[in-house]
Amino acid sequence: MLDSFVKRCTASLEDFAGQEACAALGTGDDVRGLLATLSRIDAIISHEERRRVLSAKADAWVVQVKDAMYEIDDVIDVCMIEGAKILADDRPPTPKVRCFSCFKPSGPRKFRHEIGFTIRDIDLRLREVEEEMPRLPAGSAHHSDAKRNSFNHNVCENCSDAMKPQAVGSQVQKAVGGLVPRMLREGKKKVDVFAIIGAVGIGKTTLAREIYNDDRMTENFPICVWVDMSKDLSELDFLKMIIRGAGANVGDTENKEELLILLGSALSKRFLLVLDDLDSPSIWDNLLKDPLGDGVARGRILITTRNEEVAASMKATIHRVDKMDPENAWALLCKQVDPECNLEELATLKDVGIKIAEKCDGHPLAIMVIAGVLRSRGNSKAEWEMVLNHDSWFISPVLPEVPQAVYVSYVDLPSQLKECFLHCSLYPEEYPIQRFDLVRRWIAEGIVNARDNKLLEESAEEYFVELISRNLLQPDPESVERCWITHHLLRSLARLLI
């Protein structure tokens, strides 16, 4: 977030430098000197953010730079107020000046001297901090800032374009074709359990969602309920989610035994229950096994899990999700970059595209987020090669379980979009993010910049669409007004960086 903070502060200072208030106070030279220092510091911060090699010493200068940015904001506020007064009627500045205890009742000349001294002092301290910061490699200054700090307006013309269903790979389609008939087949058990097992980010949830939305499943199971098994989900909340999902009324019941009775009556028709990211069999043993086994309706339970012991304990029929091979990974990458495009249209990019897909190590999540980066670059081989050779591929992972492509996609964001995305991670994981609330929070936090003579609300909506286009936010399939962070690994990275 320091990167966007410095850029926003620099933009405010540049705006002040061009105003009459700056000339009236005679601070033009001091402001221009401070801007030059900020430009050098911004280049180092941008490079360090890409490298993500912050040490204990680096943490110290990060704090110092942040403090200086707050001081600059205060200086600009004071200068705008006092400069306007001088321009209006040439009255001396008022003695009540926020954040500058050294300013006392004085004439304009003394105020000009004091504010100039303050600006030069901030500049001097920032240059001292600059000496403690890592050296910027030769030729790297702003080498990609122009690309990272601009939007591709051709990505999505409006929000409805961004809401189109996500493309899935042929391996997922094949797995759906095999699993759905098996789940529809009647067995001896009243409730059959199926498990999708695989590593984090391998596509378990995607496969489960395709099965859940399959027309054959909805036709055969009148009651379909999806539950995200977050770590903070209590037993009572879990039971309430299923009961409400089945269309029954929970009322104000807070008693576990009463909820178990309601559960059995709520699932009175054939049902499909999906438990996404289940990490313990205790939910089955303690809450579901007996009431569902004694219930009147037959049903299916589908779980996704990383732990094969969970599936074994529930006596589930197991389907393992493996990494994608290069050809399937390339096909998925093409679908994600442009769902309307066929492989022939991207044939000239296949050699570099397969190399990028190989860097994703067969992980659908990695392919999905890197496709968002490529979509923002257009179908230019030179741009794709820049993504292939991005230096963030070669640094040590911030979190071992997070695919490197996820970090590449974050670093590639324009600075203001970084802050917008990190802000999304502050919302509770188990609840959807309301689009109306989100864009107005961005505006209130000062994250959104007005561009091309547009209203702030219009610019904020473009930010929202861009994050969806880059596959960092996922729209709710039932409402354009809600979205989620695409995967919990993205949320984990955002919470680490915030």
Short mmCIF file of C-alpha atoms in Angstrom, two decimals:
data_model
loop_
_atom_site.label_atom_id
_atom_site.label_comp_id
_atom_site.label_asym_id
_atom_site.label_seq_id
_atom_site.Cartn_x
_atom_site.Cartn_y
_atom_site.Cartn_z
CA MET A 1 0.00 0.00 0.00
CA LEU A 2 2.99 2.34 0.43
CA ASP A 3 3.39 2.52 -3.34
CA SER A 4 -0.13 3.91 -3.91
CA PHE A 5 0.16 6.14 -0.82
CA VAL A 6 3.30 7.84 -2.17
CA LYS A 7 1.79 8.21 -5.65
CA ARG A 8 -1.37 9.76 -4.26
CA CYS A 9 0.60 12.17 -2.09
CA THR A 10 2.86 13.09 -5.03
CA ALA A 11 -0.18 13.80 -7.21
CA SER A 12 -1.61 16.12 -4.53
CA LEU A 13 1.72 17.94 -4.24
CA GLU A 14 1.99 18.31 -8.03
CA ASP A 15 -1.53 19.74 -8.09
CA PHE A 16 -0.63 22.24 -5.36
CA ALA A 17 2.57 23.25 -7.20
CA GLY A 18 0.49 24.41 -10.16
CA GLN A 19 -1.91 26.55 -8.15
CA GLU A 20 -1.79 30.26 -7.37
CA ALA A 21 -1.62 29.53 -3.64
CA CYS A 22 1.81 27.99 -4.11
CA ALA A 23 3.05 31.05 -6.00
CA ALA A 24 1.52 33.40 -3.41
CA LEU A 25 3.43 31.65 -0.63
CA GLY A 26 6.66 31.60 -2.64
CA THR A 27 7.17 27.87 -2.03
CA GLY A 28 7.52 26.78 -5.68
CA ASP A 29 11.25 25.91 -5.53
CA ASP A 30 10.88 24.04 -2.23
CA VAL A 31 7.89 22.06 -3.54
CA ARG A 32 9.71 21.15 -6.77
CA GLY A 33 12.71 19.93 -4.75
CA LEU A 34 10.43 17.78 -2.60
CA LEU A 35 8.75 16.38 -5.71
CA ALA A 36 12.14 15.37 -7.13
CA THR A 37 12.94 13.49 -3.92
CA LEU A 38 9.53 11.81 -3.91
CA SER A 39 10.04 10.70 -7.52
CA ARG A 40 13.28 8.90 -6.64
CA ILE A 41 11.77 7.32 -3.52
CA ASP A 42 8.69 6.22 -5.49
CA ALA A 43 10.92 4.42 -8.02
CA ILE A 44 12.67 2.50 -5.21
CA ILE A 45 9.40 1.62 -3.47
CA SER A 46 7.88 0.37 -6.73
CA HIS A 47 10.93 -1.84 -7.34
CA GLU A 48 11.00 -3.13 -3.75
CA GLU A 49 7.29 -3.94 -3.90
CA ARG A 50 7.91 -6.04 -6.99
CA ARG A 51 10.87 -7.73 -5.32
CA ARG A 52 9.18 -8.06 -1.92
CA VAL A 53 12.48 -8.25 -0.04
CA LEU A 54 11.61 -6.10 2.94
CA SER A 55 13.95 -6.66 5.87
CA ALA A 56 13.79 -5.38 9.45
CA LYS A 57 15.80 -2.34 8.36
CA ALA A 58 13.46 -1.79 5.44
CA ASP A 59 10.48 -1.82 7.80
CA ALA A 60 12.04 1.16 9.59
CA TRP A 61 12.24 3.27 6.43
CA VAL A 62 8.72 2.21 5.43
CA VAL A 63 7.42 3.78 8.64
CA GLN A 64 9.51 6.91 8.11
CA VAL A 65 8.22 7.37 4.56
CA LYS A 66 4.61 6.91 5.71
CA ASP A 67 5.09 9.53 8.44
CA ALA A 68 6.51 11.96 5.89
CA MET A 69 3.50 11.41 3.59
CA TYR A 70 1.13 12.34 6.42
CA GLU A 71 3.17 15.48 7.09
CA ILE A 72 3.07 16.45 3.41
CA ASP A 73 -0.72 16.06 3.41
CA ASP A 74 -0.92 18.39 6.40
CA VAL A 75 1.40 20.93 4.78
CA ILE A 76 -0.72 20.99 1.61
CA ASP A 77 -3.90 21.55 3.64
CA VAL A 78 -2.34 24.47 5.54
CA CYS A 79 -0.84 26.02 2.41
CA MET A 80 -4.11 25.84 0.50
CA ILE A 81 -6.00 27.57 3.32
CA GLU A 82 -3.44 30.25 4.07
CA GLY A 83 -2.54 30.83 0.42
CA ALA A 84 -6.21 31.36 -0.40
CA LYS A 85 -6.48 33.95 2.38
CA ILE A 86 -3.45 35.85 1.09
CA LEU A 87 -4.86 35.82 -2.44
CA ALA A 88 -8.30 36.91 -1.25
CA ASP A 89 -7.57 39.97 0.84
CA ASP A 90 -3.88 39.88 1.75
CA ARG A 91 -4.73 39.29 5.41
CA PRO A 92 -2.04 37.64 7.50
CA PRO A 93 -2.48 33.93 8.19
CA THR A 94 -4.51 33.02 11.24
CA PRO A 95 -2.61 31.64 14.22
CA LYS A 96 -4.79 28.49 14.41
CA VAL A 97 -2.87 26.22 12.07
CA ARG A 98 -3.36 22.48 12.42
CA CYS A 99 -0.33 20.24 13.04
CA PHE A 100 2.30 23.02 13.15
CA SER A 101 2.90 24.08 16.72
CA CYS A 102 5.78 26.27 15.56
CA PHE A 103 3.42 28.57 13.64
CA LYS A 104 2.49 31.62 15.75
CA PRO A 105 0.61 34.80 14.90
CA SER A 106 2.69 36.46 12.24
CA GLY A 107 2.54 38.29 8.97
CA PRO A 108 2.57 36.64 5.56
CA ARG A 109 6.34 37.03 5.24
CA LYS A 110 7.05 35.07 8.42
CA PHE A 111 4.50 32.41 7.49
CA ARG A 112 6.15 31.99 4.08
CA HIS A 113 9.49 31.52 5.83
CA GLU A 114 8.07 28.97 8.28
CA ILE A 115 6.21 26.91 5.69
CA GLY A 116 9.24 26.94 3.40
CA PHE A 117 11.41 25.73 6.26
CA THR A 118 8.90 22.93 6.99
CA ILE A 119 8.90 21.74 3.36
CA ARG A 120 12.71 21.81 3.20
CA ASP A 121 12.90 19.89 6.49
CA ILE A 122 10.62 17.12 5.17
CA ASP A 123 12.70 17.00 1.98
CA LEU A 124 15.93 16.70 3.98
CA ARG A 125 14.55 13.89 6.16
CA LEU A 126 13.28 12.01 3.11
CA ARG A 127 16.71 12.27 1.48
CA GLU A 128 18.23 10.83 4.66
CA VAL A 129 15.70 7.97 4.49
CA GLU A 130 16.60 7.51 0.82
CA GLU A 131 20.18 6.80 1.87
CA GLU A 132 18.96 3.89 4.02
CA MET A 133 16.81 2.41 1.25
CA PRO A 134 18.11 -0.33 -1.09
CA ARG A 135 19.88 0.89 -4.21
CA LEU A 136 17.84 0.88 -7.38
CA PRO A 137 19.47 -1.30 -10.10
CA ALA A 138 20.70 0.65 -13.10
CA GLY A 139 18.09 1.01 -15.83
CA SER A 140 15.20 -0.22 -13.69
CA ALA A 141 13.66 3.11 -12.73
CA HIS A 142 10.00 3.13 -13.71
CA HIS A 143 10.66 0.42 -16.29
CA SER A 144 7.09 -0.78 -16.07
CA ASP A 145 5.28 2.00 -14.23
CA ALA A 146 3.60 3.34 -17.33
CA LYS A 147 1.97 -0.03 -17.94
CA ARG A 148 1.20 -0.77 -14.32
CA ASN A 149 -0.38 2.61 -13.63
CA SER A 150 -2.73 2.74 -16.56
CA PHE A 151 -6.00 0.97 -17.22
CA ASN A 152 -6.83 -0.99 -20.33
CA HIS A 153 -10.21 0.46 -21.21
CA ASN A 154 -10.79 -2.27 -23.80
CA VAL A 155 -10.85 -5.03 -21.18
CA CYS A 156 -14.51 -4.52 -20.26
CA GLU A 157 -16.80 -1.89 -21.67
CA ASN A 158 -19.27 -2.31 -18.84
CA CYS A 159 -19.95 -4.36 -15.78
CA SER A 160 -22.25 -6.82 -17.52
CA ASP A 161 -19.37 -7.92 -19.77
CA ALA A 162 -17.31 -8.74 -16.69
CA MET A 163 -20.12 -10.86 -15.24
CA LYS A 164 -19.98 -13.52 -17.94
CA PRO A 165 -19.50 -17.08 -16.57
CA GLN A 166 -15.90 -18.12 -16.04
CA ALA A 167 -14.47 -20.54 -18.57
CA VAL A 168 -13.40 -23.95 -17.27
CA GLY A 169 -10.86 -26.40 -18.65
CA SER A 170 -11.57 -29.61 -20.52
CA GLN A 171 -10.40 -31.66 -17.52
CA VAL A 172 -13.16 -30.12 -15.41
CA GLN A 173 -15.74 -30.79 -18.12
CA LYS A 174 -14.58 -34.41 -18.36
CA ALA A 175 -14.75 -34.83 -14.58
CA VAL A 176 -18.28 -33.39 -14.50
CA GLY A 177 -19.29 -35.83 -17.22
CA GLY A 178 -18.07 -38.72 -15.10
CA LEU A 179 -19.19 -37.62 -11.63
CA VAL A 180 -22.74 -36.42 -12.30
CA PRO A 181 -24.04 -39.79 -13.59
CA ARG A 182 -22.42 -41.56 -10.62
CA MET A 183 -24.10 -39.15 -8.20
CA LEU A 184 -27.48 -39.63 -9.88
CA ARG A 185 -27.25 -43.41 -9.70
CA GLU A 186 -29.28 -44.82 -6.81
CA GLY A 187 -27.39 -46.93 -4.29
CA LYS A 188 -28.21 -48.88 -1.17
CA LYS A 189 -27.48 -45.96 1.14
CA LYS A 190 -30.07 -43.27 1.78
CA VAL A 191 -27.32 -40.60 1.75
CA ASP A 192 -24.24 -41.11 -0.41
CA VAL A 193 -21.11 -39.02 0.14
CA PHE A 194 -18.74 -37.97 -2.65
CA ALA A 195 -15.41 -36.23 -2.13
CA ILE A 196 -13.26 -34.09 -4.43
CA ILE A 197 -9.67 -34.22 -3.19
CA GLY A 198 -6.70 -32.12 -4.29
CA ALA A 199 -4.10 -29.55 -3.35
CA VAL A 200 -4.94 -25.93 -2.64
CA GLY A 201 -5.73 -23.93 -5.77
CA ILE A 202 -6.00 -27.05 -7.93
CA GLY A 203 -9.65 -26.49 -8.93
CA LYS A 204 -11.70 -28.47 -6.40
CA THR A 205 -14.23 -25.70 -5.84
CA THR A 206 -14.54 -25.03 -9.56
CA LEU A 207 -15.39 -28.67 -10.21
CA ALA A 208 -17.86 -28.77 -7.32
CA ARG A 209 -19.53 -25.59 -8.57
CA GLU A 210 -19.93 -27.04 -12.07
CA ILE A 211 -21.57 -30.15 -10.61
CA TYR A 212 -23.80 -28.05 -8.35
CA ASN A 213 -25.00 -25.95 -11.30
CA ASP A 214 -25.45 -28.87 -13.69
CA ASP A 215 -29.02 -29.06 -15.00
CA ARG A 216 -29.19 -32.79 -14.35
CA MET A 217 -28.48 -32.22 -10.66
CA THR A 218 -31.04 -29.45 -10.23
CA GLU A 219 -33.68 -31.54 -12.00
CA ASN A 220 -33.11 -34.57 -9.76
CA PHE A 221 -32.54 -32.75 -6.46
CA PRO A 222 -35.20 -30.14 -5.61
CA ILE A 223 -33.17 -28.96 -2.63
CA CYS A 224 -29.61 -27.79 -3.36
CA VAL A 225 -27.54 -26.14 -0.63
CA TRP A 226 -23.95 -24.85 -0.80
CA VAL A 227 -21.98 -24.18 2.40
CA ASP A 228 -18.50 -22.60 2.52
CA MET A 229 -16.80 -24.27 5.47
CA SER A 230 -14.89 -21.34 6.94
CA LYS A 231 -12.84 -21.94 10.08
CA ASP A 232 -14.99 -19.51 12.07
CA LEU A 233 -18.27 -21.27 11.23
CA SER A 234 -19.92 -22.52 14.42
CA GLU A 235 -22.06 -25.67 14.62
CA LEU A 236 -25.23 -23.61 15.17
CA ASP A 237 -24.50 -21.29 12.23
CA PHE A 238 -23.71 -24.31 10.06
CA LEU A 239 -27.06 -25.93 10.82
CA LYS A 240 -28.91 -22.65 10.27
CA MET A 241 -27.28 -22.17 6.86
CA ILE A 242 -28.47 -25.58 5.68
CA ILE A 243 -31.98 -25.12 7.06
CA ARG A 244 -32.35 -21.68 5.46
CA GLY A 245 -30.80 -22.94 2.23
CA ALA A 246 -33.44 -25.66 2.13
CA GLY A 247 -36.14 -22.98 2.35
CA ALA A 248 -37.19 -23.57 5.96
CA ASN A 249 -37.57 -21.01 8.75
CA VAL A 250 -35.10 -21.14 11.63
CA GLY A 251 -36.84 -18.58 13.79
CA ASP A 252 -34.93 -17.54 16.89
CA THR A 253 -33.84 -21.05 17.81
CA GLU A 254 -30.37 -21.26 19.37
CA ASN A 255 -30.63 -24.82 20.66
CA LYS A 256 -28.57 -27.46 18.88
CA GLU A 257 -31.04 -30.30 19.43
CA GLU A 258 -33.94 -28.24 18.10
CA LEU A 259 -31.90 -27.25 15.04
CA LEU A 260 -31.09 -30.91 14.34
CA ILE A 261 -34.81 -31.71 14.37
CA LEU A 262 -35.46 -28.77 12.03
CA LEU A 263 -32.67 -30.02 9.76
CA GLY A 264 -34.32 -33.41 9.34
CA SER A 265 -37.69 -31.85 8.49
CA ALA A 266 -36.17 -29.19 6.18
CA LEU A 267 -34.51 -31.82 4.00
CA SER A 268 -37.82 -33.52 3.26
CA LYS A 269 -37.14 -33.90 -0.47
CA ARG A 270 -34.21 -35.26 -2.44
CA PHE A 271 -31.29 -32.99 -1.65
CA LEU A 272 -27.77 -32.10 -2.71
CA LEU A 273 -25.55 -30.64 -0.01
CA VAL A 274 -22.10 -29.27 -0.93
CA LEU A 275 -19.54 -28.65 1.83
CA ASP A 276 -16.69 -26.68 0.30
CA ASP A 277 -13.22 -26.90 1.90
CA LEU A 278 -14.08 -29.31 4.69
CA ASP A 279 -11.06 -30.01 6.91
CA SER A 280 -12.58 -32.29 9.56
CA PRO A 281 -15.05 -35.20 9.58
CA SER A 282 -16.54 -34.02 12.89
CA ILE A 283 -19.32 -32.11 11.08
CA TRP A 284 -20.46 -35.40 9.56
CA ASP A 285 -20.06 -37.48 12.69
CA ASN A 286 -21.60 -35.00 15.16
CA LEU A 287 -24.24 -33.18 13.13
CA LEU A 288 -25.23 -34.80 9.84
CA LYS A 289 -24.84 -38.56 9.96
CA ASP A 290 -27.74 -39.44 12.27
CA PRO A 291 -30.41 -36.87 11.29
CA LEU A 292 -29.85 -37.41 7.58
CA GLY A 293 -29.64 -41.18 7.90
CA ASP A 294 -32.93 -41.20 9.81
CA GLY A 295 -34.58 -38.67 7.49
CA VAL A 296 -37.31 -39.37 4.98
CA ALA A 297 -35.47 -38.15 1.88
CA ARG A 298 -32.56 -39.56 -0.05
CA GLY A 299 -29.70 -37.24 -0.88
CA ARG A 300 -26.12 -36.66 -1.87
CA ILE A 301 -23.35 -34.88 0.00
CA LEU A 302 -20.43 -33.53 -2.01
CA ILE A 303 -17.34 -32.31 -0.14
CA THR A 304 -14.12 -30.69 -1.28
CA THR A 305 -11.08 -31.26 0.89
CA ARG A 306 -7.30 -31.33 0.89
CA ASN A 307 -7.26 -34.12 3.47
CA GLU A 308 -7.91 -37.63 2.17
CA GLU A 309 -8.46 -38.86 5.72
CA VAL A 310 -11.58 -36.69 5.94
CA ALA A 311 -13.06 -38.42 2.88
CA ALA A 312 -12.06 -41.85 4.16
CA SER A 313 -13.66 -41.20 7.56
CA MET A 314 -16.93 -40.25 5.83
CA LYS A 315 -16.73 -43.38 3.61
CA ALA A 316 -16.94 -41.13 0.57
CA THR A 317 -16.54 -42.02 -3.09
CA ILE A 318 -13.33 -40.20 -3.99
CA HIS A 319 -12.40 -38.17 -7.07
CA ARG A 320 -8.86 -36.75 -7.16
CA VAL A 321 -8.07 -33.53 -8.99
CA ASP A 322 -4.61 -33.49 -10.56
CA LYS A 323 -2.51 -30.74 -12.06
CA MET A 324 -3.24 -29.79 -15.65
CA ASP A 325 -0.90 -30.88 -18.43
CA PRO A 326 0.62 -28.10 -20.61
CA GLU A 327 -1.84 -28.49 -23.50
CA ASN A 328 -4.91 -28.36 -21.25
CA ALA A 329 -3.36 -25.50 -19.30
CA TRP A 330 -2.84 -23.59 -22.57
CA ALA A 331 -6.42 -24.27 -23.64
CA LEU A 332 -7.74 -22.96 -20.30
CA LEU A 333 -5.47 -19.92 -20.53
CA CYS A 334 -6.93 -19.09 -23.95
CA LYS A 335 -10.50 -19.43 -22.67
CA GLN A 336 -9.74 -17.21 -19.71
CA VAL A 337 -8.00 -14.54 -21.78
CA ASP A 338 -10.82 -14.39 -24.33
CA PRO A 339 -13.83 -16.74 -23.98
CA GLU A 340 -15.03 -15.76 -27.47
CA CYS A 341 -11.67 -16.55 -29.09
CA ASN A 342 -10.70 -19.90 -30.61
CA LEU A 343 -7.24 -21.43 -30.34
CA GLU A 344 -6.36 -20.61 -33.95
CA GLU A 345 -6.70 -16.88 -33.27
CA LEU A 346 -4.07 -17.12 -30.53
CA ALA A 347 -1.81 -19.54 -32.41
CA THR A 348 0.94 -16.93 -32.81
CA LEU A 349 1.10 -16.62 -29.02
CA LYS A 350 1.13 -20.35 -28.26
CA ASP A 351 4.88 -20.70 -27.74
CA VAL A 352 5.08 -17.95 -25.14
CA GLY A 353 1.62 -18.86 -23.78
CA ILE A 354 2.62 -22.44 -23.02
CA LYS A 355 5.74 -21.19 -21.23
CA ILE A 356 3.55 -18.96 -19.08
CA ALA A 357 1.15 -21.87 -18.44
CA GLU A 358 4.10 -24.06 -17.40
CA LYS A 359 5.11 -21.43 -14.86
CA CYS A 360 1.64 -21.84 -13.37
CA ASP A 361 2.56 -25.48 -12.62
CA GLY A 362 -0.81 -26.85 -13.70
CA HIS A 363 -2.78 -24.88 -11.09
CA PRO A 364 -6.10 -23.54 -12.45
CA LEU A 365 -6.12 -20.66 -9.95
CA ALA A 366 -2.67 -19.56 -11.11
CA ILE A 367 -3.75 -19.81 -14.77
CA MET A 368 -6.91 -17.84 -14.05
CA VAL A 369 -5.18 -14.87 -12.38
CA ILE A 370 -2.31 -14.74 -14.89
CA ALA A 371 -4.92 -14.77 -17.67
CA GLY A 372 -6.32 -11.61 -16.10
CA VAL A 373 -2.89 -10.01 -16.48
CA LEU A 374 -2.59 -11.12 -20.11
CA ARG A 375 -6.10 -9.88 -20.89
CA SER A 376 -5.06 -6.41 -19.73
CA ARG A 377 -2.05 -6.52 -22.08
CA GLY A 378 -3.93 -7.43 -25.26
CA ASN A 379 -2.87 -10.02 -27.83
CA SER A 380 0.63 -8.65 -28.26
CA LYS A 381 3.49 -11.14 -28.19
CA ALA A 382 5.87 -8.51 -26.81
CA GLU A 383 3.50 -7.82 -23.92
CA TRP A 384 3.07 -11.53 -23.19
CA GLU A 385 6.85 -11.95 -23.15
CA MET A 386 7.06 -9.14 -20.60
CA VAL A 387 4.69 -11.12 -18.38
CA LEU A 388 6.72 -14.31 -18.97
CA ASN A 389 9.93 -12.55 -17.91
CA HIS A 390 8.38 -10.60 -15.03
CA ASP A 391 10.88 -10.50 -12.15
CA SER A 392 8.22 -11.53 -9.62
CA TRP A 393 8.34 -15.10 -10.98
CA PHE A 394 11.87 -15.46 -9.64
CA ILE A 395 11.60 -14.22 -6.05
CA SER A 396 10.96 -16.37 -2.99
CA PRO A 397 7.23 -16.90 -2.36
CA VAL A 398 5.66 -14.62 0.22
CA LEU A 399 3.44 -17.50 1.35
CA PRO A 400 4.61 -21.00 0.36
CA GLU A 401 1.10 -22.23 -0.47
CA VAL A 402 0.31 -19.30 -2.78
CA PRO A 403 1.18 -19.89 -6.47
CA GLN A 404 3.75 -17.42 -7.73
CA ALA A 405 1.35 -16.31 -10.49
CA VAL A 406 -0.94 -14.85 -7.83
CA TYR A 407 1.79 -12.51 -6.68
CA VAL A 408 2.70 -11.60 -10.26
CA SER A 409 -0.93 -10.63 -10.86
CA TYR A 410 -0.96 -8.42 -7.77
CA VAL A 411 2.31 -6.67 -8.61
CA ASP A 412 1.04 -5.97 -12.14
CA LEU A 413 -1.90 -3.96 -10.83
CA PRO A 414 -1.85 -0.16 -11.17
CA SER A 415 -1.06 1.34 -7.76
CA GLN A 416 -4.60 2.55 -7.01
CA LEU A 417 -6.02 -0.88 -7.89
CA LYS A 418 -3.62 -2.52 -5.46
CA GLU A 419 -5.11 -0.47 -2.65
CA CYS A 420 -8.66 -1.18 -3.82
CA PHE A 421 -7.99 -4.93 -3.90
CA LEU A 422 -6.34 -4.95 -0.47
CA HIS A 423 -9.33 -3.05 0.89
CA CYS A 424 -11.61 -5.91 -0.25
CA SER A 425 -9.84 -8.29 2.15
CA LEU A 426 -11.20 -6.30 5.11
CA TYR A 427 -14.71 -7.62 4.43
CA PRO A 428 -15.73 -10.80 6.32
CA GLU A 429 -14.88 -13.91 4.32
CA GLU A 430 -18.24 -15.60 4.78
CA TYR A 431 -20.32 -12.71 3.44
CA PRO A 432 -20.50 -11.30 -0.10
CA ILE A 433 -19.10 -7.83 -0.76
CA GLN A 434 -21.84 -5.39 -1.74
CA ARG A 435 -20.76 -3.49 -4.85
CA PHE A 436 -22.59 -0.26 -3.87
CA ASP A 437 -20.92 -0.21 -0.46
CA LEU A 438 -17.49 -1.14 -1.81
CA VAL A 439 -17.12 1.58 -4.45
CA ARG A 440 -18.26 4.26 -2.02
CA ARG A 441 -15.81 3.11 0.61
CA TRP A 442 -13.05 3.39 -1.98
CA ILE A 443 -14.14 6.96 -2.67
CA ALA A 444 -14.39 7.83 1.03
CA GLU A 445 -10.88 6.46 1.63
CA GLY A 446 -9.51 8.72 -1.12
CA ILE A 447 -8.33 5.76 -3.20
CA VAL A 448 -10.22 6.70 -6.37
CA ASN A 449 -8.78 9.25 -8.80
CA ALA A 450 -11.10 11.13 -11.15
CA ARG A 451 -10.00 10.49 -14.75
CA ASP A 452 -11.06 11.73 -18.17
CA ASN A 453 -13.52 14.26 -16.68
CA LYS A 454 -15.54 11.42 -15.12
CA LEU A 455 -17.31 11.43 -11.79
CA LEU A 456 -15.56 9.65 -8.93
CA GLU A 457 -18.41 7.11 -8.90
CA GLU A 458 -17.80 6.31 -12.57
CA SER A 459 -14.06 5.86 -12.00
CA ALA A 460 -14.77 3.64 -8.98
CA GLU A 461 -17.08 1.46 -11.07
CA GLU A 462 -14.26 1.07 -13.61
CA TYR A 463 -11.93 -0.06 -10.81
CA PHE A 464 -14.53 -2.64 -9.78
CA VAL A 465 -14.88 -3.97 -13.34
CA GLU A 466 -11.11 -4.09 -13.81
CA LEU A 467 -10.62 -6.22 -10.68
CA ILE A 468 -13.28 -8.62 -11.94
CA SER A 469 -11.70 -8.70 -15.39
CA ARG A 470 -8.37 -9.58 -13.78
CA ASN A 471 -10.08 -12.49 -11.95
CA LEU A 472 -9.23 -11.07 -8.53
CA LEU A 473 -12.88 -10.48 -7.69
CA GLN A 474 -15.59 -12.94 -8.66
CA PRO A 475 -19.14 -11.68 -9.24
CA ASP A 476 -21.98 -13.46 -7.55
CA PRO A 477 -23.72 -15.51 -10.29
CA GLU A 478 -27.11 -14.53 -8.87
CA SER A 479 -26.60 -10.77 -8.59
CA VAL A 480 -24.45 -8.14 -10.29
CA GLU A 481 -24.52 -6.19 -7.01
CA ARG A 482 -22.43 -8.71 -5.05
CA CYS A 483 -18.95 -10.16 -5.40
CA TRP A 484 -16.33 -12.18 -3.55
CA ILE A 485 -12.55 -12.34 -3.51
CA THR A 486 -11.96 -15.13 -6.04
CA HIS A 487 -10.07 -17.52 -3.74
CA HIS A 488 -9.06 -17.68 -0.10
CA LEU A 489 -5.38 -17.72 -1.15
CA LEU A 490 -5.89 -14.28 -2.72
CA ARG A 491 -7.44 -13.12 0.53
CA SER A 492 -4.50 -14.55 2.51
CA LEU A 493 -2.02 -12.65 0.35
CA ALA A 494 -4.03 -9.44 0.61
CA ARG A 495 -4.26 -9.67 4.40
CA LEU A 496 -0.49 -10.20 4.57
CA LEU A 497 0.24 -7.16 2.39
CA ILE A 498 -2.31 -4.76 3.84
#
